[in-house]
PDB file of C-alpha atoms in Angstrom:
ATOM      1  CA  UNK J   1       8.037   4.269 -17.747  1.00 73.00           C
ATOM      2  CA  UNK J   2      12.061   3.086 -17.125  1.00 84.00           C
ATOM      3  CA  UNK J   3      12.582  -1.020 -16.353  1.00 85.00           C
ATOM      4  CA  UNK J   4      12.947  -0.127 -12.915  1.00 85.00           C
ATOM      5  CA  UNK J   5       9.597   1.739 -12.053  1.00 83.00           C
ATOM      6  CA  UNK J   6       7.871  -1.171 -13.862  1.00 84.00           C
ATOM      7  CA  UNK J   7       9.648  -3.665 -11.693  1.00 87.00           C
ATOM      8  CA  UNK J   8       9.186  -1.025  -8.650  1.00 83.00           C
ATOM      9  CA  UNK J   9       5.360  -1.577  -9.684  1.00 85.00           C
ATOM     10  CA  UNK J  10       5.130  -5.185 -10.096  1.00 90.00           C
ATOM     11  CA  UNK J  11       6.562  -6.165  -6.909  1.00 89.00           C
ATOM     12  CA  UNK J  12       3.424  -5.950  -4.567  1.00 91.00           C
ATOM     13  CA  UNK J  13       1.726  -8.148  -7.019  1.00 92.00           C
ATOM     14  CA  UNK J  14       5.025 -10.826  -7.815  1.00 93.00           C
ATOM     15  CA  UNK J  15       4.479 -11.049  -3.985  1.00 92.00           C
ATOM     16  CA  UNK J  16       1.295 -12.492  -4.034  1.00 92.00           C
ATOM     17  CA  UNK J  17       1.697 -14.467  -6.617  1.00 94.00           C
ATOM     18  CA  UNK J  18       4.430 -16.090  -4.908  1.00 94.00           C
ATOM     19  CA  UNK J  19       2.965 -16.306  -1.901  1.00 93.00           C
ATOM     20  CA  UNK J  20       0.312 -18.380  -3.507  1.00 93.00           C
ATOM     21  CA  UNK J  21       2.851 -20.947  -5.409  1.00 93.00           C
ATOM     22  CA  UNK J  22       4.117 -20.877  -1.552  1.00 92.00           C
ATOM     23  CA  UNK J  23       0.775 -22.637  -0.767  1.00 91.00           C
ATOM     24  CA  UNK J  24       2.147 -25.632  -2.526  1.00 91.00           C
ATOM     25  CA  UNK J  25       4.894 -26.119   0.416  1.00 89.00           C
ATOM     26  CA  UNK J  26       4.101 -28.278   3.166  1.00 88.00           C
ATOM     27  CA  UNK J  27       1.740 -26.713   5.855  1.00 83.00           C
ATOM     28  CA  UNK J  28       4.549 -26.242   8.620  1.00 84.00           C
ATOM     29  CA  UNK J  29       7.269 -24.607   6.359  1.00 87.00           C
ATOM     30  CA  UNK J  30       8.128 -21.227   7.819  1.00 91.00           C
ATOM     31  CA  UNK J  31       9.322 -20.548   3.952  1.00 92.00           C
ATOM     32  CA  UNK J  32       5.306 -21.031   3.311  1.00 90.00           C
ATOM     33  CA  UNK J  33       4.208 -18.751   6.384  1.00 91.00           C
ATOM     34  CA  UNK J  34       6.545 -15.828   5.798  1.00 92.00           C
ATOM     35  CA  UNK J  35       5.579 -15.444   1.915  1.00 92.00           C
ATOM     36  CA  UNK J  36       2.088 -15.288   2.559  1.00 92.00           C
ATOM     37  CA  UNK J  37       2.549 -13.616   5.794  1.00 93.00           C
ATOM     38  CA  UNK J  38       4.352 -10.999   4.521  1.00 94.00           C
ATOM     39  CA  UNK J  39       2.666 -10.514   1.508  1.00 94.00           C
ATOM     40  CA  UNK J  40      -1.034 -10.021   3.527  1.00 93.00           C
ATOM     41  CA  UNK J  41       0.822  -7.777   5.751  1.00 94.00           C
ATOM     42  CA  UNK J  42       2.625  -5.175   2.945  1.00 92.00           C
ATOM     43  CA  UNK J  43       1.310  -6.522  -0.286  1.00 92.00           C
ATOM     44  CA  UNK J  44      -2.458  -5.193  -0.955  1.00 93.00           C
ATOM     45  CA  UNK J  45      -1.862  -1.781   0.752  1.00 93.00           C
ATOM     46  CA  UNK J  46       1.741  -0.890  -1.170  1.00 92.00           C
ATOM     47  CA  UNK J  47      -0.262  -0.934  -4.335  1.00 92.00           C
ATOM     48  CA  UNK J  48      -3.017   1.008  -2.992  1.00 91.00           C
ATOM     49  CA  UNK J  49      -0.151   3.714  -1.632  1.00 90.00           C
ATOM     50  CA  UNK J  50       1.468   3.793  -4.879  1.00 89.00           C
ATOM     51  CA  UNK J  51      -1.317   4.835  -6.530  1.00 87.00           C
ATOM     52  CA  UNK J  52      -2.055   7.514  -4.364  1.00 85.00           C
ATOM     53  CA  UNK J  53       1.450   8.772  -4.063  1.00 80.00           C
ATOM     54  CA  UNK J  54       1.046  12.118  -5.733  1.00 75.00           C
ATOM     55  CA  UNK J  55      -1.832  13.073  -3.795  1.00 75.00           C
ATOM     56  CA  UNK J  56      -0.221  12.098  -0.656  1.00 74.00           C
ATOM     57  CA  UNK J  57       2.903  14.045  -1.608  1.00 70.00           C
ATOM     58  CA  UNK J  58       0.755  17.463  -2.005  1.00 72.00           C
ATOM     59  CA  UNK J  59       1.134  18.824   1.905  1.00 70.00           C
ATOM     60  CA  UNK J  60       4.025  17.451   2.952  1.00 65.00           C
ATOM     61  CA  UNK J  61       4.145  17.152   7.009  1.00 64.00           C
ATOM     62  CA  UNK J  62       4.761  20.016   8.840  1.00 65.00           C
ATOM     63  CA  UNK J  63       7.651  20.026  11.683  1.00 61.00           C
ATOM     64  CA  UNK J  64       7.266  21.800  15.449  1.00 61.00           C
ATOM     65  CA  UNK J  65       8.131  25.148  15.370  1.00 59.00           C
ATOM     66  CA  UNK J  66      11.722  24.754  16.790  1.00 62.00           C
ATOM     67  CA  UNK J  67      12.765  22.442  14.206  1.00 63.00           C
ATOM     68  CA  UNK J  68      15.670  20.199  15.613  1.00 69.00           C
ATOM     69  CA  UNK J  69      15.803  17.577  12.788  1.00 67.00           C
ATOM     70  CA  UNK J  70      16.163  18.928   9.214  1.00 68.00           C
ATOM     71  CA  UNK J  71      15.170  15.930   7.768  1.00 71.00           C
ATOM     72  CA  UNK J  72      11.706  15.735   9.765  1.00 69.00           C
ATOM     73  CA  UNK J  73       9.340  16.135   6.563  1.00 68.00           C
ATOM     74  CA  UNK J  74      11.286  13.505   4.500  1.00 73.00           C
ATOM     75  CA  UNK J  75      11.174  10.505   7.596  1.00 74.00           C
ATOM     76  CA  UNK J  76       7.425  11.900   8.802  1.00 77.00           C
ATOM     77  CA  UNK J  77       6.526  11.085   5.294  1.00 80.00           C
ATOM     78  CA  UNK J  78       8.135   8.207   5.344  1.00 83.00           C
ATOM     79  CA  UNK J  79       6.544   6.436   8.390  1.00 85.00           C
ATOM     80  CA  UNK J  80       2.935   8.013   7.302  1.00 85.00           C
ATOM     81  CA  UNK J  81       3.349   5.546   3.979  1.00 87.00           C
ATOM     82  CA  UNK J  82       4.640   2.611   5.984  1.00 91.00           C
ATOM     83  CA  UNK J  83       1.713   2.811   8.543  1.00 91.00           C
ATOM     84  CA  UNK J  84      -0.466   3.696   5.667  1.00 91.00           C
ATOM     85  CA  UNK J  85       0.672   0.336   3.525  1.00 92.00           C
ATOM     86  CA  UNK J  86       0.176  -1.702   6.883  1.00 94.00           C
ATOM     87  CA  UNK J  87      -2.977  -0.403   7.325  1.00 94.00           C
ATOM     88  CA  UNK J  88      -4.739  -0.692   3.944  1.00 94.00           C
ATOM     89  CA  UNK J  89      -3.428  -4.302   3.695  1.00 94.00           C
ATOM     90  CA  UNK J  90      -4.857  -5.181   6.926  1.00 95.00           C
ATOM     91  CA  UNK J  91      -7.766  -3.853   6.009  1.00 95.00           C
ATOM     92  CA  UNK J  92      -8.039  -4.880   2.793  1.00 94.00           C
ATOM     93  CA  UNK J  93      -7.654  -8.525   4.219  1.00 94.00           C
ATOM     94  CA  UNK J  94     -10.353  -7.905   7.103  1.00 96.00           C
ATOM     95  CA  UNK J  95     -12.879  -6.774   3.885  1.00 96.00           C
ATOM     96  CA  UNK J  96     -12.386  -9.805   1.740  1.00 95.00           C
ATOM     97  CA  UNK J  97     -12.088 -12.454   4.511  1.00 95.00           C
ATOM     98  CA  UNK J  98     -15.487 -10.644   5.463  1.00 96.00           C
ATOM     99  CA  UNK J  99     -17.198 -10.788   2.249  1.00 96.00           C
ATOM    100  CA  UNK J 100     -15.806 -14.309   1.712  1.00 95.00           C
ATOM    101  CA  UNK J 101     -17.423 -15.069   5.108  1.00 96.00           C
ATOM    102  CA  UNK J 102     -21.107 -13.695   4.877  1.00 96.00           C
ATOM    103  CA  UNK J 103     -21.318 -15.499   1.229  1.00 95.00           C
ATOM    104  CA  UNK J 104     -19.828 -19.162   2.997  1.00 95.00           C
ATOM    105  CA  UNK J 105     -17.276 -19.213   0.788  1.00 94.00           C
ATOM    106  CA  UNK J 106     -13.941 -18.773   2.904  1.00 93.00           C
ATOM    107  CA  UNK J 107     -10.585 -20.265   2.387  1.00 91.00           C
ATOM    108  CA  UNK J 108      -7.577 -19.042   2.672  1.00 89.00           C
ATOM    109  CA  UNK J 109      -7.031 -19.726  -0.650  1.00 92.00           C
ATOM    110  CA  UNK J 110      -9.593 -17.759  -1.551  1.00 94.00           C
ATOM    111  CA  UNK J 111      -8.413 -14.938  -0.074  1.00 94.00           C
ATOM    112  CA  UNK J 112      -5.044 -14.870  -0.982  1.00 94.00           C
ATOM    113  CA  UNK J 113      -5.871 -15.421  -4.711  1.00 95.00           C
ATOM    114  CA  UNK J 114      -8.522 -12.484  -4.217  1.00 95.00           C
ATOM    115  CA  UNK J 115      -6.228 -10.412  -2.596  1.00 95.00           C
ATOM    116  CA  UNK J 116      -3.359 -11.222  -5.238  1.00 94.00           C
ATOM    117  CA  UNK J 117      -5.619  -9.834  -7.851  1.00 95.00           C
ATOM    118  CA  UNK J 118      -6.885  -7.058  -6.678  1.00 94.00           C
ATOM    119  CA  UNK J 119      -2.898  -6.125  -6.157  1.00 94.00           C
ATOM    120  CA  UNK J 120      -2.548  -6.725  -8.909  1.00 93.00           C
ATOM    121  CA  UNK J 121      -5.392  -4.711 -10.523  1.00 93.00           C
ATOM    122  CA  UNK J 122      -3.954  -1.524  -8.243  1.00 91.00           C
ATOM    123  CA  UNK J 123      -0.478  -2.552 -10.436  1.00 90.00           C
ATOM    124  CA  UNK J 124      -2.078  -1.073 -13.198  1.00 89.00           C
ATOM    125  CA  UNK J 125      -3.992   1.527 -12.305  1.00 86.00           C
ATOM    126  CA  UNK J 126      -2.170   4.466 -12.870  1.00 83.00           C
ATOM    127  CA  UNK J 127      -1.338   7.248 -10.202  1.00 80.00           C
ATOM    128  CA  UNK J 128      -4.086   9.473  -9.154  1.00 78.00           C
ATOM    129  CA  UNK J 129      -2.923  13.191 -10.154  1.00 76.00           C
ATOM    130  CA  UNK J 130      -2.420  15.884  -7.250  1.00 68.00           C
ATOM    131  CA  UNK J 131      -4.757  18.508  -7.036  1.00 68.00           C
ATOM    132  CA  UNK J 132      -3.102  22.180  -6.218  1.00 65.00           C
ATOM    133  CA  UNK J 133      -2.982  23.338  -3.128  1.00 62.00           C
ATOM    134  CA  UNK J 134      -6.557  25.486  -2.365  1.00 62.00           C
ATOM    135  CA  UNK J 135      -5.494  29.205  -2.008  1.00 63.00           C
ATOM    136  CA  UNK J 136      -6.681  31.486   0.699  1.00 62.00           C
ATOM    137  CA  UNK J 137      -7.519  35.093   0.294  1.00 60.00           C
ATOM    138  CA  UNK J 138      -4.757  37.458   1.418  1.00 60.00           C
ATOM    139  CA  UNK J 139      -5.140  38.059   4.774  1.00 57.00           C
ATOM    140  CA  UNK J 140      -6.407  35.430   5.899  1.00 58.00           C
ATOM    141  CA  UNK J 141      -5.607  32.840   8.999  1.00 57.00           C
ATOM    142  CA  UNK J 142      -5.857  29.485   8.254  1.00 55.00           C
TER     143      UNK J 142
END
């Protein structure tokens, strides 16, 4: 692993742990709000994507027949990991504010430290391997 996939791989994390010294600001900084705010929005769900890279880059996306942009694969798979990031942070946060709820033990301390960890767990894991392609029979539609 080179310097710069490590640090490629520690950023998600490095966000949430600096999102929670930005707790120690005072309550109306916008500093405060848009470290945490971006970190529950990207943080959680670009370590999750990372370590599924390899399986999402198996089928790449497939194009309209009358292909008018020849770089439709590369930004399609682009925008699926963006919306993919968003979405497994969100719902990452909606699961542990959840949890913390039903046990009456909510903050939002709580869940930004929990969160944080678990981001930073998914730092280490290490990328899922791709599975081939399945192959169909000659002659067959699929």
């Amino acid at each position: 692993m080179t310097p710069q996939e490590l640090m490629v791989r520690m950023l998600p994390p490095f966000g949430g742990w600096l999102a929670l010294a930005a707790l120690a600001l005072p309550g109306g900084s916008p500093l405060r709000g848009a470290a945490v705010v971006l970190f529950l929005a990207a943080g959680p769900g670009a370590a999750m994507v990372r370590v599924c890279a390899p399986a999402l880059a198996v089928r790449p996306a497939e194009g309209p027949v009358e292909r008018r942009d020849p770089d439709f694969a590369r930004h399609s798979d682009l925008l699926e990991r963006l919306m993919l990031t968003l979405f497994l942070s969100i719902g990452a946060l909606m699961l542990v504010a959840t949890v913390l709820i039903a046990t009456h033990t909510f903050s939002a301390q709580r869940v930004l430290l929990t969160l944080t960890l678990l981001t930073t767990l998914a730092a280490f894991c290490p990328p899922l391997r791709a599975s081939p392609q399945p192959r169909t029979p000659k002659g067959s539609a699929q």
